[in-house]
Amino acid sequence: MGFPIVRNRRLRGSASLRNMVRETTVTVHDLIYPIFVTYGTGVKEEISSMPGVYHLSLDLLEQELQEIAALGIQSILLFGVPEHKDAQGSSAFDTNGIVQQATRLIKKQQPQIVVVADTCLCQFTDHGHCGVVHFDESKQRADVLNDPSLELLVQTAVSQAEAGADIIAPSNMMDGFVYAIRQGLDEAGFENIPIMSYSVKFASAFYGPFREAAHSAPQFGDRKTYQMDPANGREALREAEADVVEGADFLMVKPALAYMDLIRQLRDQFDLPLVAYNVSAEYSMVKAAALQGWIDERAIVMEMMIGFKRAGADLIITYFAKDIAQWLRE
């Protein structure tokens, strides 16, 4: 059967009808809001390439938390901008590191907010790479060493869990990082802390504004030896499968917008909760166009969010979270 018996427009005739048959929805519970915390007092410094996103000192974090809680946002992704950096990224696993201090403060002031701690070394190392760097004089090149990096990442994850983090989110893309962190958490008595793995993380041009925000640009070379080639899809499935076997509790695709095919493929192949990371350049491009009056920001953002959900994402990390929460209320 076909036209004129079948008329698909019958279910589009009014807003109420469209609401009744809508297949995909976005709620405030789907959102995870990234926050950048730093040292100092009275610091609320807007990130120039990310309008509306700030570096916040701990004394101003309480106000931000109150706003987040009032909007109904249940989870934040915590990034730290440290006071000092070194080759090992020791501030990442310091008991009094900025992420650890912020976590304790959040759990004291808004204990119901789920703290997802980004577990990486890049913003804490003086070279800006996500692991231990060894310079090979014979080849005149620097290599990021996998297994020694795992040891530091485990220390970081355990330190974050001790501070009160609810979820550990390793973003480093070292081989075996989920297994190492799972083992380290379990041995430290944190067997009930879940791991949100950055399973499929590409060496992407969409991270530019974030690197300004986190002060994490590599000082030499690039991250292509550990982050994925954007041209590869089958490799993404292998990465995700490895994380599932090693004990991940969530899987993630980062970036999201240019990789919705992989969100769908992971959704079809694995039954773990799936996270889409709507990254910094995806945010900044929309903000820039909206400031020029070229687009309807609200319509564009909500269409992107629906796209992520329709592709199969259960959760969305997005810098638009506060905007979306307000729009949903309206």
Short mmCIF file of C-alpha atoms in Angstrom, two decimals:
data_model
loop_
_atom_site.label_atom_id
_atom_site.label_comp_id
_atom_site.label_asym_id
_atom_site.label_seq_id
_atom_site.Cartn_x
_atom_site.Cartn_y
_atom_site.Cartn_z
CA MET A 1 0.00 0.00 0.00
CA GLY A 2 1.05 3.57 -0.58
CA PHE A 3 -0.39 6.97 -1.33
CA PRO A 4 -3.25 7.91 -1.11
CA ILE A 5 -4.01 5.24 1.56
CA VAL A 6 -0.79 6.01 3.43
CA ARG A 7 -0.42 9.66 4.37
CA ASN A 8 2.47 10.24 6.79
CA ARG A 9 1.50 13.86 7.30
CA ARG A 10 -1.57 12.77 9.31
CA LEU A 11 0.60 12.50 12.42
CA ARG A 12 2.14 15.96 11.97
CA GLY A 13 -1.00 18.08 11.95
CA SER A 14 -0.61 19.79 15.33
CA ALA A 15 1.92 20.35 18.07
CA SER A 16 0.00 17.98 20.36
CA LEU A 17 0.01 15.21 17.76
CA ARG A 18 3.71 15.68 17.12
CA ASN A 19 4.38 15.50 20.86
CA MET A 20 2.38 12.27 21.10
CA VAL A 21 4.38 10.45 18.43
CA ARG A 22 7.81 11.95 19.15
CA GLU A 23 10.34 9.11 19.19
CA THR A 24 13.32 10.85 20.81
CA THR A 25 13.43 13.29 23.70
CA VAL A 26 16.10 15.16 25.65
CA THR A 27 15.71 15.68 29.39
CA VAL A 28 17.84 17.51 31.92
CA HIS A 29 18.81 14.12 33.36
CA ASP A 30 20.65 13.33 30.12
CA LEU A 31 23.12 16.19 30.61
CA ILE A 32 26.59 16.33 32.15
CA TYR A 33 28.04 19.83 32.53
CA PRO A 34 31.83 20.38 32.34
CA ILE A 35 33.41 22.74 34.88
CA PHE A 36 36.96 24.15 34.95
CA VAL A 37 38.30 24.87 38.44
CA THR A 38 41.51 26.69 39.22
CA TYR A 39 43.57 28.16 42.06
CA GLY A 40 43.28 31.67 43.42
CA THR A 41 40.41 33.69 44.84
CA GLY A 42 37.73 35.69 43.12
CA VAL A 43 38.56 34.09 39.77
CA LYS A 44 35.76 33.97 37.22
CA GLU A 45 37.61 34.26 33.95
CA GLU A 46 35.69 33.72 30.73
CA ILE A 47 37.46 31.48 28.24
CA SER A 48 37.83 33.68 25.17
CA SER A 49 37.02 30.96 22.65
CA MET A 50 34.10 29.57 24.68
CA PRO A 51 31.62 32.35 25.52
CA GLY A 52 29.76 31.62 28.76
CA VAL A 53 32.32 29.09 30.02
CA TYR A 54 34.65 30.14 32.83
CA HIS A 55 37.67 29.25 34.90
CA LEU A 56 36.37 29.32 38.48
CA SER A 57 38.29 29.51 41.74
CA LEU A 58 36.99 27.41 44.59
CA ASP A 59 35.51 30.35 46.48
CA LEU A 60 33.20 31.10 43.54
CA LEU A 61 32.32 27.48 42.88
CA GLU A 62 29.49 27.48 45.43
CA GLN A 63 27.45 29.98 43.43
CA GLU A 64 27.95 27.94 40.26
CA LEU A 65 26.85 24.78 42.06
CA GLN A 66 23.70 26.45 43.34
CA GLU A 67 22.79 27.49 39.81
CA ILE A 68 23.44 24.01 38.46
CA ALA A 69 21.36 22.39 41.19
CA ALA A 70 18.50 24.88 40.70
CA LEU A 71 18.38 23.99 37.01
CA GLY A 72 18.05 20.29 37.86
CA ILE A 73 21.39 19.27 36.34
CA GLN A 74 22.49 16.16 38.22
CA SER A 75 26.05 15.64 37.05
CA ILE A 76 29.22 17.60 36.30
CA LEU A 77 32.49 16.68 34.62
CA LEU A 78 35.35 18.19 36.60
CA PHE A 79 38.55 19.54 35.01
CA GLY A 80 41.36 21.15 36.97
CA VAL A 81 43.81 23.88 35.97
CA PRO A 82 46.77 23.37 38.34
CA GLU A 83 49.03 25.87 40.04
CA HIS A 84 52.19 24.17 38.81
CA LYS A 85 53.12 21.50 36.27
CA ASP A 86 55.94 18.96 36.04
CA ALA A 87 57.01 16.09 33.82
CA GLN A 88 55.03 13.51 35.82
CA GLY A 89 51.86 15.56 36.20
CA SER A 90 52.10 15.11 39.96
CA SER A 91 49.34 17.66 40.64
CA ALA A 92 46.91 15.20 39.07
CA PHE A 93 47.29 12.72 41.93
CA ASP A 94 48.14 15.15 44.76
CA THR A 95 45.76 14.74 47.71
CA ASN A 96 45.43 18.53 47.76
CA GLY A 97 45.31 18.93 43.98
CA ILE A 98 42.77 21.29 42.54
CA VAL A 99 40.41 18.51 41.36
CA GLN A 100 40.59 16.81 44.75
CA GLN A 101 39.87 20.06 46.60
CA ALA A 102 36.98 20.89 44.28
CA THR A 103 35.52 17.42 44.63
CA ARG A 104 35.49 17.60 48.42
CA LEU A 105 33.90 21.04 48.25
CA ILE A 106 31.18 19.88 45.84
CA LYS A 107 30.32 16.81 47.91
CA LYS A 108 30.07 19.02 50.99
CA GLN A 109 27.91 21.73 49.43
CA GLN A 110 25.83 19.77 46.90
CA PRO A 111 26.28 16.08 47.78
CA GLN A 112 23.53 14.98 45.37
CA ILE A 113 25.50 16.20 42.35
CA VAL A 114 27.33 13.35 40.64
CA VAL A 115 31.00 14.30 40.24
CA VAL A 116 32.63 12.77 37.18
CA ALA A 117 36.39 13.25 37.47
CA ASP A 118 38.33 13.53 34.24
CA THR A 119 41.34 11.25 34.73
CA CYS A 120 44.22 12.36 32.56
CA LEU A 121 47.64 13.97 32.91
CA CYS A 122 47.83 16.40 29.98
CA GLN A 123 46.74 19.55 31.82
CA PHE A 124 49.10 18.68 34.69
CA THR A 125 52.28 17.89 32.74
CA ASP A 126 54.71 20.57 31.61
CA HIS A 127 54.92 18.92 28.19
CA GLY A 128 51.14 18.68 27.71
CA HIS A 129 51.01 14.98 26.84
CA CYS A 130 48.74 12.42 28.48
CA GLY A 131 51.47 10.22 29.90
CA VAL A 132 55.14 9.75 30.67
CA VAL A 133 57.39 11.08 27.91
CA HIS A 134 60.73 9.50 26.98
CA PHE A 135 63.08 11.23 24.58
CA ASP A 136 64.84 8.74 22.29
CA GLU A 137 68.12 10.39 21.32
CA SER A 138 68.91 7.80 18.65
CA LYS A 139 65.69 8.58 16.82
CA GLN A 140 65.54 12.22 17.90
CA ARG A 141 61.94 11.92 18.92
CA ALA A 142 59.82 11.86 22.06
CA ASP A 143 57.57 8.88 22.81
CA VAL A 144 54.70 8.64 25.27
CA LEU A 145 55.34 5.46 27.27
CA ASN A 146 52.23 3.38 27.78
CA ASP A 147 52.78 1.19 30.84
CA PRO A 148 54.61 3.73 33.05
CA SER A 149 51.77 6.15 32.25
CA LEU A 150 49.24 3.62 33.54
CA GLU A 151 50.86 3.68 36.98
CA LEU A 152 50.36 7.45 37.28
CA LEU A 153 46.82 7.24 35.95
CA VAL A 154 45.94 4.65 38.59
CA GLN A 155 47.33 6.94 41.30
CA THR A 156 45.23 9.78 39.89
CA ALA A 157 42.04 7.73 39.79
CA VAL A 158 42.47 6.47 43.35
CA SER A 159 43.23 9.99 44.60
CA GLN A 160 40.07 11.29 42.90
CA ALA A 161 37.97 8.49 44.40
CA GLU A 162 39.40 9.17 47.87
CA ALA A 163 38.34 12.82 47.47
CA GLY A 164 34.77 11.72 46.80
CA ALA A 165 34.44 11.46 43.01
CA ASP A 166 31.39 9.40 42.06
CA ILE A 167 32.65 8.34 38.62
CA ILE A 168 36.17 8.06 37.22
CA ALA A 169 36.41 9.14 33.57
CA PRO A 170 39.82 8.27 32.08
CA SER A 171 40.49 10.19 28.86
CA ASN A 172 44.13 9.34 28.18
CA MET A 173 43.78 6.60 25.50
CA MET A 174 46.64 4.48 26.79
CA ASP A 175 46.30 0.77 26.02
CA GLY A 176 44.91 -1.10 29.02
CA PHE A 177 43.90 2.00 30.97
CA VAL A 178 40.49 0.67 31.98
CA TYR A 179 41.93 -2.61 33.29
CA ALA A 180 44.68 -0.83 35.22
CA ILE A 181 42.34 1.71 36.79
CA ARG A 182 39.71 -0.91 37.60
CA GLN A 183 42.31 -3.03 39.34
CA GLY A 184 43.73 -0.03 41.19
CA LEU A 185 40.32 1.17 42.37
CA ASP A 186 39.36 -2.31 43.53
CA GLU A 187 42.58 -2.78 45.47
CA ALA A 188 42.04 0.59 47.16
CA GLY A 189 38.52 -0.40 48.27
CA PHE A 190 36.63 1.51 45.56
CA GLU A 191 35.13 -1.47 43.75
CA ASN A 192 31.76 0.32 43.57
CA ILE A 193 33.12 3.41 41.77
CA PRO A 194 32.19 3.13 38.06
CA ILE A 195 34.49 3.94 35.15
CA MET A 196 33.21 6.16 32.33
CA SER A 197 35.75 5.35 29.65
CA TYR A 198 36.65 7.73 26.85
CA SER A 199 36.55 4.60 24.73
CA VAL A 200 36.52 6.16 21.29
CA LYS A 201 38.52 9.39 21.39
CA PHE A 202 39.82 10.78 18.14
CA ALA A 203 42.83 12.98 17.42
CA SER A 204 40.41 15.68 16.45
CA ALA A 205 40.59 19.31 15.35
CA PHE A 206 37.43 19.91 17.41
CA TYR A 207 39.40 20.20 20.69
CA GLY A 208 41.02 23.57 20.05
CA PRO A 209 38.99 25.75 22.46
CA PHE A 210 39.25 23.09 25.20
CA ARG A 211 43.02 23.21 25.05
CA GLU A 212 42.82 26.91 25.79
CA ALA A 213 40.38 26.20 28.63
CA ALA A 214 42.46 23.43 30.22
CA HIS A 215 45.87 24.89 29.31
CA SER A 216 46.64 21.45 27.92
CA ALA A 217 48.05 21.93 24.41
CA PRO A 218 51.07 19.65 23.82
CA GLN A 219 54.36 21.55 23.87
CA PHE A 220 55.75 19.43 21.03
CA GLY A 221 54.40 16.92 18.55
CA ASP A 222 50.79 15.81 18.68
CA ARG A 223 48.64 13.07 20.21
CA LYS A 224 48.18 10.94 17.11
CA THR A 225 50.15 8.00 18.53
CA TYR A 226 47.52 7.44 21.22
CA GLN A 227 44.32 9.18 20.13
CA MET A 228 42.50 7.62 17.17
CA ASP A 229 42.72 8.45 13.48
CA PRO A 230 39.42 10.16 12.49
CA ALA A 231 39.31 7.99 9.36
CA ASN A 232 38.91 4.73 11.32
CA GLY A 233 35.59 3.21 12.33
CA ARG A 234 36.33 -0.49 12.78
CA GLU A 235 39.19 0.42 15.09
CA ALA A 236 36.68 2.33 17.24
CA LEU A 237 34.71 -0.86 17.76
CA ARG A 238 37.89 -2.68 18.80
CA GLU A 239 38.72 0.07 21.29
CA ALA A 240 35.23 -0.07 22.78
CA GLU A 241 35.26 -3.87 22.97
CA ALA A 242 38.59 -3.80 24.80
CA ASP A 243 37.13 -1.40 27.37
CA VAL A 244 34.07 -3.58 27.88
CA VAL A 245 36.27 -6.62 28.50
CA GLU A 246 38.47 -4.62 30.90
CA GLY A 247 35.54 -3.52 33.06
CA ALA A 248 34.22 -0.18 31.78
CA ASP A 249 30.78 0.82 33.09
CA PHE A 250 30.11 3.52 30.46
CA LEU A 251 31.41 3.95 26.92
CA MET A 252 32.00 7.32 25.28
CA VAL A 253 32.44 8.73 21.78
CA LYS A 254 34.42 11.98 21.55
CA PRO A 255 33.83 14.19 19.60
CA ALA A 256 30.15 13.56 18.94
CA LEU A 257 28.94 15.67 16.04
CA ALA A 258 31.18 14.29 13.28
CA TYR A 259 31.02 10.73 14.67
CA MET A 260 27.33 9.96 15.06
CA ASP A 261 27.77 6.91 12.84
CA LEU A 262 30.01 5.46 15.56
CA ILE A 263 27.57 6.36 18.32
CA ARG A 264 25.01 4.27 16.43
CA GLN A 265 27.44 1.40 15.85
CA LEU A 266 28.42 1.27 19.53
CA ARG A 267 24.76 1.42 20.53
CA ASP A 268 23.97 -1.53 18.27
CA GLN A 269 26.91 -3.62 19.47
CA PHE A 270 27.14 -2.92 23.23
CA ASP A 271 24.54 -2.59 25.96
CA LEU A 272 26.47 -0.35 28.38
CA PRO A 273 25.32 3.24 28.91
CA LEU A 274 26.69 5.33 26.05
CA VAL A 275 27.96 8.91 26.37
CA ALA A 276 28.36 11.49 23.59
CA TYR A 277 30.82 14.32 24.26
CA ASN A 278 29.61 17.50 22.54
CA VAL A 279 33.09 19.03 22.53
CA SER A 280 34.44 22.57 22.72
CA ALA A 281 34.61 23.50 19.03
CA GLU A 282 31.11 22.12 18.48
CA TYR A 283 30.03 24.55 21.19
CA SER A 284 32.14 27.49 20.04
CA MET A 285 31.07 27.29 16.39
CA VAL A 286 27.41 27.52 17.37
CA LYS A 287 28.07 30.34 19.85
CA ALA A 288 30.07 32.30 17.26
CA ALA A 289 27.39 31.96 14.59
CA ALA A 290 24.65 32.86 17.07
CA LEU A 291 26.52 36.00 18.16
CA GLN A 292 26.58 37.05 14.50
CA GLY A 293 22.84 36.48 14.23
CA TRP A 294 23.33 33.85 11.55
CA ILE A 295 21.48 31.01 13.30
CA ASP A 296 18.80 30.32 15.89
CA GLU A 297 21.03 29.05 18.70
CA ARG A 298 18.31 27.33 20.68
CA ALA A 299 16.91 25.50 17.65
CA ILE A 300 20.36 24.41 16.46
CA VAL A 301 21.47 23.18 19.88
CA MET A 302 18.31 21.20 20.55
CA GLU A 303 18.49 19.63 17.09
CA MET A 304 22.06 18.52 17.82
CA MET A 305 21.03 17.04 21.16
CA ILE A 306 18.15 15.15 19.55
CA GLY A 307 20.61 13.90 16.94
CA PHE A 308 22.95 12.53 19.61
CA LYS A 309 20.06 10.82 21.40
CA ARG A 310 18.59 9.43 18.17
CA ALA A 311 21.99 8.04 17.22
CA GLY A 312 21.96 6.08 20.49
CA ALA A 313 23.54 8.21 23.21
CA ASP A 314 22.11 7.84 26.70
CA LEU A 315 24.03 10.79 28.16
CA ILE A 316 25.48 13.96 26.66
CA ILE A 317 28.45 15.91 28.01
CA THR A 318 27.86 19.45 26.80
CA TYR A 319 28.85 23.02 27.59
CA PHE A 320 25.29 23.94 26.60
CA ALA A 321 23.88 22.05 29.60
CA LYS A 322 22.76 25.11 31.56
CA ASP A 323 21.18 26.67 28.46
CA ILE A 324 19.38 23.45 27.63
CA ALA A 325 18.11 23.01 31.17
CA GLN A 326 16.66 26.52 31.07
CA TRP A 327 15.07 25.98 27.65
CA LEU A 328 13.49 22.72 28.78
CA ARG A 329 11.92 24.53 31.74
CA GLU A 330 10.50 27.19 29.47
#
